[in-house]
Coordinates of C-alpha atoms and ligand atoms in Angstrom, one line a residue:
M264 CA -59.2 230.7 120.4
E265 CA -57.1 231.4 123.4
M266 CA -53.8 229.6 124.0
R267 CA -54.6 227.6 127.1
K268 CA -51.3 226.5 128.5
I269 CA -47.8 225.8 127.2
Y270 CA -46.5 222.3 127.8
D271 CA -43.2 220.6 127.3
V272 CA -45.0 217.8 125.5
V273 CA -48.6 217.4 124.2
I274 CA -49.4 213.8 123.5
I275 CA -52.2 213.0 121.1
G276 CA -53.8 209.6 121.9
G277 CA -54.1 207.9 125.3
G278 CA -53.4 204.2 124.5
P279 CA -50.6 202.2 126.0
G280 CA -48.2 204.3 123.9
G281 CA -49.5 207.7 124.8
Y282 CA -50.5 207.3 128.5
V283 CA -47.2 205.5 129.4
A284 CA -45.3 208.3 127.6
A285 CA -47.2 210.8 129.7
I286 CA -46.2 209.1 132.9
R287 CA -42.6 209.0 131.9
A288 CA -42.7 212.7 131.0
F289 CA -44.1 213.4 134.5
K290 CA -41.4 211.3 136.2
L291 CA -38.7 213.3 134.2
G292 CA -40.2 216.6 135.4
L293 CA -41.8 217.6 132.0
R294 CA -45.1 219.3 131.9
A295 CA -47.3 217.0 129.9
A296 CA -50.8 217.1 128.4
L297 CA -52.7 214.2 126.9
V298 CA -55.4 214.6 124.4
E299 CA -57.8 211.6 124.0
K300 CA -60.9 211.5 121.8
S301 CA -62.4 208.4 123.3
K302 CA -61.2 206.6 126.4
L303 CA -57.9 206.5 128.1
G304 CA -56.3 203.0 127.6
G305 CA -56.8 203.0 123.8
T306 CA -57.3 199.9 121.7
C307 CA -55.4 197.7 124.1
L308 CA -57.7 198.3 127.0
H309 CA -61.0 198.7 125.2
A310 CA -60.9 196.7 122.0
G311 CA -57.7 194.6 122.0
C312 CA -55.4 192.9 124.5
I313 CA -57.5 193.0 127.7
P314 CA -61.1 192.3 126.4
S315 CA -59.9 189.5 124.1
K316 CA -57.8 187.9 126.9
A317 CA -60.8 188.1 129.3
L318 CA -63.0 186.2 126.8
L319 CA -60.1 183.8 125.9
R320 CA -59.9 183.0 129.6
S321 CA -63.6 182.2 129.9
A322 CA -63.3 180.0 126.8
E323 CA -60.3 178.2 128.2
I324 CA -62.0 177.5 131.6
Y325 CA -65.1 176.2 129.7
A326 CA -62.9 173.9 127.6
N327 CA -61.0 172.7 130.7
M328 CA -64.2 172.0 132.5
K329 CA -65.3 169.8 129.7
K330 CA -62.3 167.7 130.6
G331 CA -63.1 168.0 134.3
E332 CA -63.9 164.3 134.8
A333 CA -60.2 163.4 134.1
F334 CA -59.4 165.6 137.1
G335 CA -62.0 164.0 139.3
I336 CA -64.5 166.9 138.9
V337 CA -67.9 165.8 137.9
V338 CA -70.3 168.5 136.7
P339 CA -73.6 166.9 135.7
E340 CA -74.6 169.5 133.2
L341 CA -72.1 171.9 131.9
S342 CA -73.2 175.0 130.0
F343 CA -72.0 178.6 129.6
D344 CA -73.6 182.0 129.7
F345 CA -71.8 184.2 127.2
S346 CA -73.5 187.3 128.6
K347 CA -71.7 186.6 131.9
A348 CA -68.4 186.2 130.2
Q349 CA -69.0 189.6 128.5
S350 CA -69.9 191.3 131.8
R351 CA -66.8 189.9 133.5
K352 CA -64.8 191.3 130.5
E353 CA -66.5 194.7 131.0
Q354 CA -65.7 194.7 134.7
I355 CA -62.0 194.0 134.1
M356 CA -61.9 196.8 131.5
E357 CA -63.7 199.2 133.8
Q358 CA -61.3 198.5 136.7
L359 CA -58.2 199.0 134.5
Y360 CA -59.8 202.1 132.9
K361 CA -60.2 203.6 136.4
G362 CA -56.6 202.7 137.1
V363 CA -55.3 204.6 134.1
Q364 CA -57.4 207.6 135.0
H365 CA -56.0 207.5 138.5
L366 CA -52.4 207.3 137.1
M367 CA -53.1 210.5 135.1
K368 CA -54.3 212.3 138.2
K369 CA -51.4 211.0 140.3
G370 CA -49.0 212.1 137.6
K371 CA -50.6 215.6 137.4
I372 CA -51.1 215.1 133.7
D373 CA -53.7 217.4 132.1
V374 CA -56.0 215.2 130.2
Y375 CA -58.1 216.9 127.4
D376 CA -61.2 215.0 126.2
G377 CA -61.4 215.7 122.5
F378 CA -59.9 215.2 119.0
G379 CA -56.3 216.5 118.8
R380 CA -54.7 217.9 115.7
I381 CA -51.3 219.5 115.0
A382 CA -51.9 223.2 114.2
G383 CA -48.3 224.2 113.8
G384 CA -44.8 223.2 114.9
R385 CA -45.6 224.2 118.5
S386 CA -49.4 224.0 118.9
V387 CA -52.1 221.4 119.0
L388 CA -55.8 222.1 118.5
V389 CA -58.3 220.2 120.6
E390 CA -61.9 219.9 119.4
T391 CA -63.7 219.2 122.6
S392 CA -67.4 218.4 123.0
G393 CA -67.9 220.8 125.9
D394 CA -65.3 223.6 125.7
G395 CA -65.2 224.2 122.0
I396 CA -61.8 224.4 120.3
L397 CA -58.8 224.8 122.6
T398 CA -55.2 225.6 121.5
L399 CA -52.4 224.0 123.5
G400 CA -48.8 225.3 123.3
A401 CA -46.3 222.5 122.9
E402 CA -42.5 222.5 122.9
N403 CA -42.8 218.9 121.6
I404 CA -45.7 216.9 120.2
L405 CA -46.0 213.2 120.4
V406 CA -48.5 211.5 118.0
A407 CA -49.8 208.2 119.5
T408 CA -53.1 207.9 117.7
G409 CA -52.9 204.1 117.2
S410 CA -54.8 202.1 114.6
R411 CA -58.2 200.5 113.7
P412 CA -59.2 197.3 112.1
R413 CA -58.5 197.1 108.4
S414 CA -61.4 195.8 106.4
L415 CA -61.4 194.4 102.9
P416 CA -63.5 196.3 100.3
G417 CA -66.8 194.4 100.1
L418 CA -66.3 192.9 103.5
E419 CA -67.0 195.9 105.7
P420 CA -68.7 195.4 109.1
D421 CA -72.4 195.5 108.7
G422 CA -73.7 195.1 112.2
K423 CA -75.0 191.6 111.5
Y424 CA -73.0 189.2 109.5
V425 CA -69.6 190.8 108.9
M426 CA -67.4 191.7 111.8
T427 CA -63.9 192.9 112.6
S428 CA -62.4 192.3 116.1
D429 CA -64.1 195.5 117.3
E430 CA -67.6 194.1 116.6
A431 CA -66.7 190.6 117.6
L432 CA -65.8 191.8 121.1
Q433 CA -69.2 193.3 121.5
M434 CA -71.2 190.1 120.4
T435 CA -74.1 189.5 122.8
D436 CA -74.8 185.9 121.5
L437 CA -72.4 183.5 119.9
P438 CA -73.2 182.1 116.5
K439 CA -72.9 178.4 115.8
S440 CA -70.4 178.8 113.0
I441 CA -67.9 181.4 111.9
I442 CA -65.4 182.0 109.0
I443 CA -62.3 183.8 110.0
V444 CA -60.5 185.6 107.2
G445 CA -56.8 185.8 108.2
G446 CA -54.7 183.3 110.2
G447 CA -52.4 185.9 111.9
V448 CA -52.3 186.5 115.6
I449 CA -55.7 188.0 116.0
G450 CA -57.4 185.4 113.7
I451 CA -55.7 182.5 115.6
E452 CA -56.7 183.9 119.0
W453 CA -60.3 184.2 117.9
A454 CA -60.3 180.7 116.3
S455 CA -59.0 179.2 119.5
M456 CA -61.5 181.1 121.7
L457 CA -64.5 180.4 119.5
S458 CA -63.7 176.7 119.0
D459 CA -63.3 176.4 122.8
F460 CA -66.8 178.0 123.1
G461 CA -68.0 175.2 120.8
L462 CA -68.4 177.1 117.5
D463 CA -67.7 175.5 114.1
V464 CA -64.7 177.6 113.0
T465 CA -63.1 177.9 109.5
I466 CA -59.9 179.9 108.9
I467 CA -59.1 181.1 105.4
E468 CA -55.5 182.2 105.1
N469 CA -53.9 183.8 102.0
E470 CA -50.3 182.6 102.8
G471 CA -49.1 179.0 102.7
R472 CA -49.3 178.7 106.5
I473 CA -51.1 180.2 109.5
L474 CA -48.9 182.6 111.6
P475 CA -46.7 183.2 108.6
L476 CA -44.4 185.6 110.6
E477 CA -43.6 182.9 113.2
D478 CA -41.0 180.1 113.0
R479 CA -42.3 177.4 110.7
D480 CA -42.4 174.9 113.6
I481 CA -44.7 177.2 115.5
S482 CA -47.1 177.5 112.5
R483 CA -47.0 173.7 112.1
E484 CA -47.7 172.9 115.7
M485 CA -50.5 175.5 116.0
H486 CA -52.1 174.2 112.8
R487 CA -52.0 170.7 114.3
L488 CA -53.4 171.8 117.6
L489 CA -56.2 173.8 116.1
K490 CA -57.1 170.9 113.8
K491 CA -57.3 168.8 117.0
K492 CA -59.9 171.2 118.2
K493 CA -61.8 170.6 114.9
V494 CA -60.9 174.1 113.4
K495 CA -60.9 173.9 109.6
I496 CA -57.8 175.7 108.1
I497 CA -57.6 176.5 104.4
T498 CA -54.2 178.0 103.5
H499 CA -53.2 179.4 100.1
A500 CA -56.8 180.7 99.9
K501 CA -57.8 184.2 98.8
V502 CA -61.2 185.2 99.9
L503 CA -63.4 186.7 97.1
P504 CA -65.4 189.5 98.7
E505 CA -67.5 190.1 95.6
T506 CA -69.0 186.6 96.0
L507 CA -70.4 187.4 99.5
E508 CA -74.1 186.6 99.8
K509 CA -76.0 187.4 103.0
G510 CA -79.3 185.9 104.1
N511 CA -79.6 183.0 106.4
G512 CA -76.0 183.4 107.4
I513 CA -73.3 184.1 104.8
F514 CA -72.0 182.4 101.7
I515 CA -68.6 183.3 100.3
K516 CA -66.1 181.9 97.8
A517 CA -62.3 181.8 98.0
E518 CA -59.8 181.0 95.3
H519 CA -57.8 178.0 96.5
K520 CA -55.0 176.6 94.3
G521 CA -56.6 177.7 91.0
E522 CA -60.1 176.6 92.0
E523 CA -63.1 178.4 93.6
K524 CA -64.2 176.9 96.9
S525 CA -67.5 177.8 98.7
F526 CA -67.9 178.4 102.4
T527 CA -71.0 179.1 104.6
A528 CA -71.3 180.2 108.2
E529 CA -73.5 182.3 110.4
K530 CA -70.9 185.1 110.6
I531 CA -67.6 186.1 109.1
L532 CA -64.8 187.8 111.0
V533 CA -62.2 189.8 109.1
A534 CA -58.8 189.8 110.8
V535 CA -56.5 191.1 108.1
G536 CA -54.4 193.7 110.0
R537 CA -54.8 197.3 111.2
T538 CA -54.8 200.7 109.5
P539 CA -53.0 203.6 111.3
N540 CA -55.1 206.6 112.5
T541 CA -53.5 209.4 110.5
E542 CA -56.5 211.3 109.1
N543 CA -57.2 214.9 110.0
L544 CA -54.1 215.1 112.3
G545 CA -52.6 218.1 110.5
L546 CA -49.6 216.1 109.3
D547 CA -49.8 217.8 106.0
I548 CA -49.4 221.3 107.6
L549 CA -45.8 220.5 108.5
D550 CA -45.2 218.1 105.6
I551 CA -44.6 215.2 108.0
E552 CA -43.0 212.4 106.0
M553 CA -44.9 209.1 105.6
D554 CA -43.7 205.6 105.1
Q555 CA -46.5 204.3 102.9
V556 CA -49.6 204.7 105.2
F557 CA -47.5 205.0 108.4
I558 CA -45.8 208.0 110.0
K559 CA -42.1 207.8 109.3
T560 CA -39.7 208.3 112.2
N561 CA -36.1 207.7 113.2
E562 CA -35.0 205.4 116.0
Y563 CA -35.8 207.9 118.6
Y564 CA -39.3 208.3 117.1
Q565 CA -38.7 211.8 115.7
T566 CA -40.4 212.6 112.5
N567 CA -38.7 214.8 109.8
V568 CA -39.8 217.7 112.0
P569 CA -37.5 217.3 115.0
N570 CA -39.9 218.3 117.8
I571 CA -42.7 216.2 116.5
Y572 CA -42.5 212.5 117.5
A573 CA -44.7 209.5 116.7
I574 CA -45.0 206.1 118.3
G575 CA -47.0 203.0 118.5
D576 CA -49.4 201.4 116.0
V577 CA -49.4 204.7 113.9
I578 CA -45.8 204.2 112.9
G579 CA -46.3 200.5 111.9
G580 CA -43.7 197.8 112.7
L581 CA -44.6 195.5 115.5
Q582 CA -48.1 196.6 116.4
L583 CA -48.0 195.5 120.0
A584 CA -48.9 197.3 123.3
H585 CA -45.5 196.7 124.9
V586 CA -43.8 198.1 121.8
A587 CA -46.0 201.2 121.8
S588 CA -45.2 201.7 125.5
R589 CA -41.4 201.3 125.1
E590 CA -41.4 203.6 122.0
G591 CA -43.3 206.2 124.1
M592 CA -40.7 206.0 126.9
I593 CA -37.8 206.3 124.4
A594 CA -39.4 209.3 122.7
I595 CA -39.9 211.1 126.0
E596 CA -36.4 210.4 127.2
H597 CA -35.0 211.7 123.9
M598 CA -37.1 214.9 124.2
A599 CA -35.7 215.3 127.7
G600 CA -32.2 215.3 126.3
N601 CA -31.3 211.9 127.6
C602 CA -29.7 209.1 125.5
P603 CA -32.1 206.2 125.8
S604 CA -31.3 202.7 124.5
K605 CA -32.8 202.0 121.1
L606 CA -35.5 199.4 120.8
D607 CA -34.3 196.3 118.9
P608 CA -37.3 194.7 117.2
I609 CA -35.6 191.3 117.3
L610 CA -35.7 191.4 121.1
V611 CA -39.4 192.0 121.3
P612 CA -41.3 189.0 122.7
K613 CA -44.4 188.2 120.7
C614 CA -47.2 186.3 122.3
I615 CA -50.3 184.5 121.0
Y616 CA -52.9 183.9 123.8
S617 CA -54.6 180.9 122.2
N618 CA -55.2 177.7 124.1
P619 CA -52.4 176.5 124.2
E620 CA -50.4 179.6 123.8
A621 CA -47.4 180.5 121.6
A622 CA -44.6 182.9 122.3
S623 CA -41.3 183.8 120.7
V624 CA -38.4 186.1 120.8
G625 CA -35.4 186.6 118.5
L626 CA -34.8 185.2 115.0
T627 CA -36.8 182.3 113.5
E628 CA -34.8 179.4 112.1
D629 CA -35.3 180.8 108.5
Q630 CA -34.3 184.4 109.5
A631 CA -31.1 183.1 111.2
K632 CA -30.1 181.3 108.1
E633 CA -31.0 184.2 105.8
E634 CA -28.8 186.4 108.0
G635 CA -25.9 184.0 107.4
F636 CA -25.6 182.4 110.8
L637 CA -24.4 178.8 111.0
I638 CA -27.0 177.4 113.3
K639 CA -28.1 174.5 115.5
T640 CA -31.6 174.0 116.7
S641 CA -33.0 172.0 119.6
K642 CA -36.5 171.1 120.6
F643 CA -37.9 169.8 123.8
S644 CA -41.5 168.6 124.1
F645 CA -43.9 169.4 127.0
R646 CA -44.9 165.7 126.8
S647 CA -41.7 164.9 128.9
V648 CA -42.4 167.7 131.4
G649 CA -44.1 166.5 134.7
K650 CA -45.8 169.8 135.4
A651 CA -47.4 169.8 131.9
L652 CA -48.9 166.4 132.6
V653 CA -50.1 167.7 136.0
F654 CA -51.7 170.7 134.1
G655 CA -53.4 168.2 131.8
N656 CA -51.9 170.0 128.8
S657 CA -48.7 168.6 127.4
D658 CA -49.0 169.7 123.8
G659 CA -46.2 171.8 122.3
F660 CA -42.5 172.3 122.8
V661 CA -39.7 174.8 123.3
K662 CA -37.4 175.3 120.4
L663 CA -34.0 177.1 120.5
V664 CA -32.1 178.5 117.6
V665 CA -28.5 179.0 118.5
E666 CA -25.3 179.9 116.7
E667 CA -23.1 176.9 116.0
G668 CA -19.9 177.1 117.9
S669 CA -20.6 180.0 120.2
G670 CA -23.9 178.5 121.3
Q671 CA -25.3 182.1 121.5
I672 CA -29.1 182.1 121.6
L673 CA -30.5 183.6 118.4
G674 CA -34.2 182.7 118.9
V675 CA -36.6 181.0 121.3
H676 CA -39.9 179.7 120.1
M677 CA -42.5 178.0 122.2
V678 CA -46.0 176.5 121.9
G679 CA -47.6 175.1 125.1
P680 CA -49.2 175.9 128.4
N681 CA -48.4 179.3 129.9
V682 CA -45.5 179.9 127.5
T683 CA -46.5 183.6 127.3
E684 CA -45.4 183.8 131.0
M685 CA -42.1 182.1 130.2
I686 CA -40.9 184.1 127.2
S687 CA -39.6 187.0 129.3
G688 CA -36.8 184.8 130.7
A689 CA -35.8 183.9 127.1
G690 CA -35.9 187.7 126.3
L691 CA -33.6 188.5 129.2
A692 CA -31.2 185.7 128.0
Q693 CA -31.1 187.4 124.5
V694 CA -30.7 190.9 125.9
F695 CA -27.5 189.7 127.7
N696 CA -26.3 187.6 124.7
L697 CA -26.4 184.4 126.8
T698 CA -25.6 181.0 125.4
A699 CA -27.5 177.8 125.5
M700 CA -25.0 176.6 128.1
D701 CA -25.8 179.6 130.3
I702 CA -29.5 178.6 130.2
A703 CA -28.7 175.0 130.8
E704 CA -26.6 176.0 133.9
T705 CA -29.5 178.0 135.3
I706 CA -31.4 175.9 137.7
H707 CA -35.0 175.5 136.6
P708 CA -37.2 174.5 139.6
H709 CA -39.0 171.2 139.5
P710 CA -41.8 170.7 138.7
T711 CA -42.3 173.7 136.5
L712 CA -43.1 174.2 132.8
S713 CA -39.9 176.2 132.6
E714 CA -37.9 172.9 132.8
A715 CA -38.7 172.6 129.1
I716 CA -36.4 175.6 128.5
G717 CA -33.6 174.1 130.5
E718 CA -34.0 170.8 128.7
A719 CA -34.1 172.4 125.3
A720 CA -30.8 174.2 126.2
L721 CA -29.2 170.9 127.2
A722 CA -30.5 169.3 124.0
V723 CA -28.3 171.7 122.0
T724 CA -25.4 169.6 123.0
G725 CA -27.3 166.3 123.3
L726 CA -27.3 166.4 127.1
E727 CA -31.0 166.5 127.7
I728 CA -32.2 164.2 130.4
H729 CA -35.9 163.4 130.0
T730 CA -36.1 162.0 126.5
Ligands
LIG614 C1 -58.2 192.1 119.2 C2 -56.8 192.6 119.5 C3 -56.0 192.0 120.5 C4 -54.8 192.5 120.8 N1 -54.0 191.8 121.7 C5 -52.8 192.3 122.0 C6 -52.0 191.6 123.0 O1 -52.5 190.6 123.6 N2 -50.8 192.1 123.3 C7 -50.3 193.2 122.7 O2 -49.2 193.6 123.0 N3 -51.0 193.9 121.7 C8 -52.3 193.4 121.4 N4 -53.0 194.1 120.5 C9 -52.4 195.3 119.8 C10 -52.5 196.5 120.8 O3 -53.8 196.7 121.2 C11 -51.9 197.7 120.1 O4 -50.7 197.4 119.6 C12 -51.8 198.9 121.0 O5 -53.1 199.2 121.6 C13 -51.2 200.1 120.3 O6 -51.1 201.2 121.2 P1 -51.1 202.7 120.7 O7 -51.0 203.5 122.0 O8 -50.2 202.9 119.6 O9 -52.6 202.9 120.1 P2 -54.0 202.7 120.6 O10 -54.1 201.7 121.7 O11 -54.8 202.4 119.4 O12 -54.5 204.1 121.2 C14 -54.6 205.2 120.4 C15 -55.5 206.2 121.1 O13 -55.5 207.4 120.4 C16 -56.8 207.9 120.4 N5 -56.9 208.8 119.2 C17 -56.8 208.5 117.9 N6 -56.8 209.7 117.2 C18 -56.9 210.7 118.0 C19 -57.0 212.1 117.9 N7 -56.9 212.7 116.7 N8 -57.1 212.8 119.0 C20 -57.2 212.3 120.2 N9 -57.1 210.9 120.4 C21 -57.0 210.2 119.4 C22 -57.7 206.7 120.3 O14 -59.0 207.0 120.7 C23 -57.0 205.7 121.2 O15 -57.4 205.8 122.5 C24 -54.3 193.6 120.1 C25 -55.1 194.3 119.2 C26 -56.3 193.8 118.9 C27 -57.2 194.5 117.9

């Protein structure tokens, strides 16, 4: 086993954490190698953000076209071809995949196809399919191996009835009905998409509300809007995998407030979180410390071995693509001897790409109270926003959580059309510690959906106009 080359950093995993880190390394003049066992782009590009949003968009267009007559568009017979939605999704992924490959070439980053493993403090083994086992020398190692869907014992994917998001994204035909276990972000996106495609959807959620990590008003509104789409939502319900029966579709029971309830559907989608990819990585060789199942790091993403870093889904926390990318950049800056700003999880925008969407940044109302803030909240409905009526979608609202007295913005929570595009402005306001009055004084162009933010800011002091 020859030592191939010595790099300033060897990155294991080419998802949005790893490949973005590789580009930052190149830009800082570091020699970087990237080891990827499957395809550059990772979960986000091949089994997460991009394919799910491509299908969501098809579903949204289909749902909008059903309402076409209201816009003066008459389509005599409307139908959809799911295989075409799938091939559109594949084309988008392929285009972006080529883009990431191009970026690696442009950045002169050596990409090794194979399974990477830490072999010592300064070396990484790569098991390639063509070139056998290679050893790469590494001044630093960055683990960015991501995660995979978590399944429940007894509810493992079976190629026919039981799916996780990985299998669901590959469906060639849509069933008529589906049970979704888990009302978190992924479960809600699938529920919205599949009900827009016309499926009979049931969500079974363990907690007392869907989207339990979001502000209560967001959960409530999303619940109402999904029910409006005829999605059935059972909260406080624990699915009982041992009751699963397969045959002509599936049958399963859930414990709901002390009673057993039965459910049937053609398929079941398990959306109960993600498991980090930590197996066979050689973490034990260096006694890398873990935080339960995740790799433990400090705020610069160093493990207990200072030249070994870890970022992204494999370290837990907010498992989001933009978080993985930012963590990757911070880790590389730190390796390069710079002093990067730390990531504050409170300032991370969180988006749900359902129809309509939800987006939030900062503290929820409950969190703000728990942290001891004296708060005021304000809410402005999209019903009073001209552009939302023009859009034909005036469900939802913008909610602000601000500190009483100073008016400083503590959290912004939205449900409604295109809110995932609007949350970055709210994020900027929080990064710069702006107040509701600062937002109110910012001119929001008319007619735009963003007027709802300006009005919500005015509403903090009772000065809103359009209610
Ligand atoms: C259905 C779904 C929808 C999602 N939608 C969004 C969204 O809209 N927005 C958002 O921000 N996030 C979304 N996410 C989450 C997002 O995909 C992840 O947070 C993000 O991909 C994590 O990036 P990462 O680089 O840490 O890991 P990953 O993207 O998982 O990449 C890890 C890479 O490492 C490779 N790898 C693993 N082990 C090894 C090894 N030993 N050697 C070599 N290579 C290895 C893998 O093949 C993979 O390519 C979604 C996830 C899912 C499942």
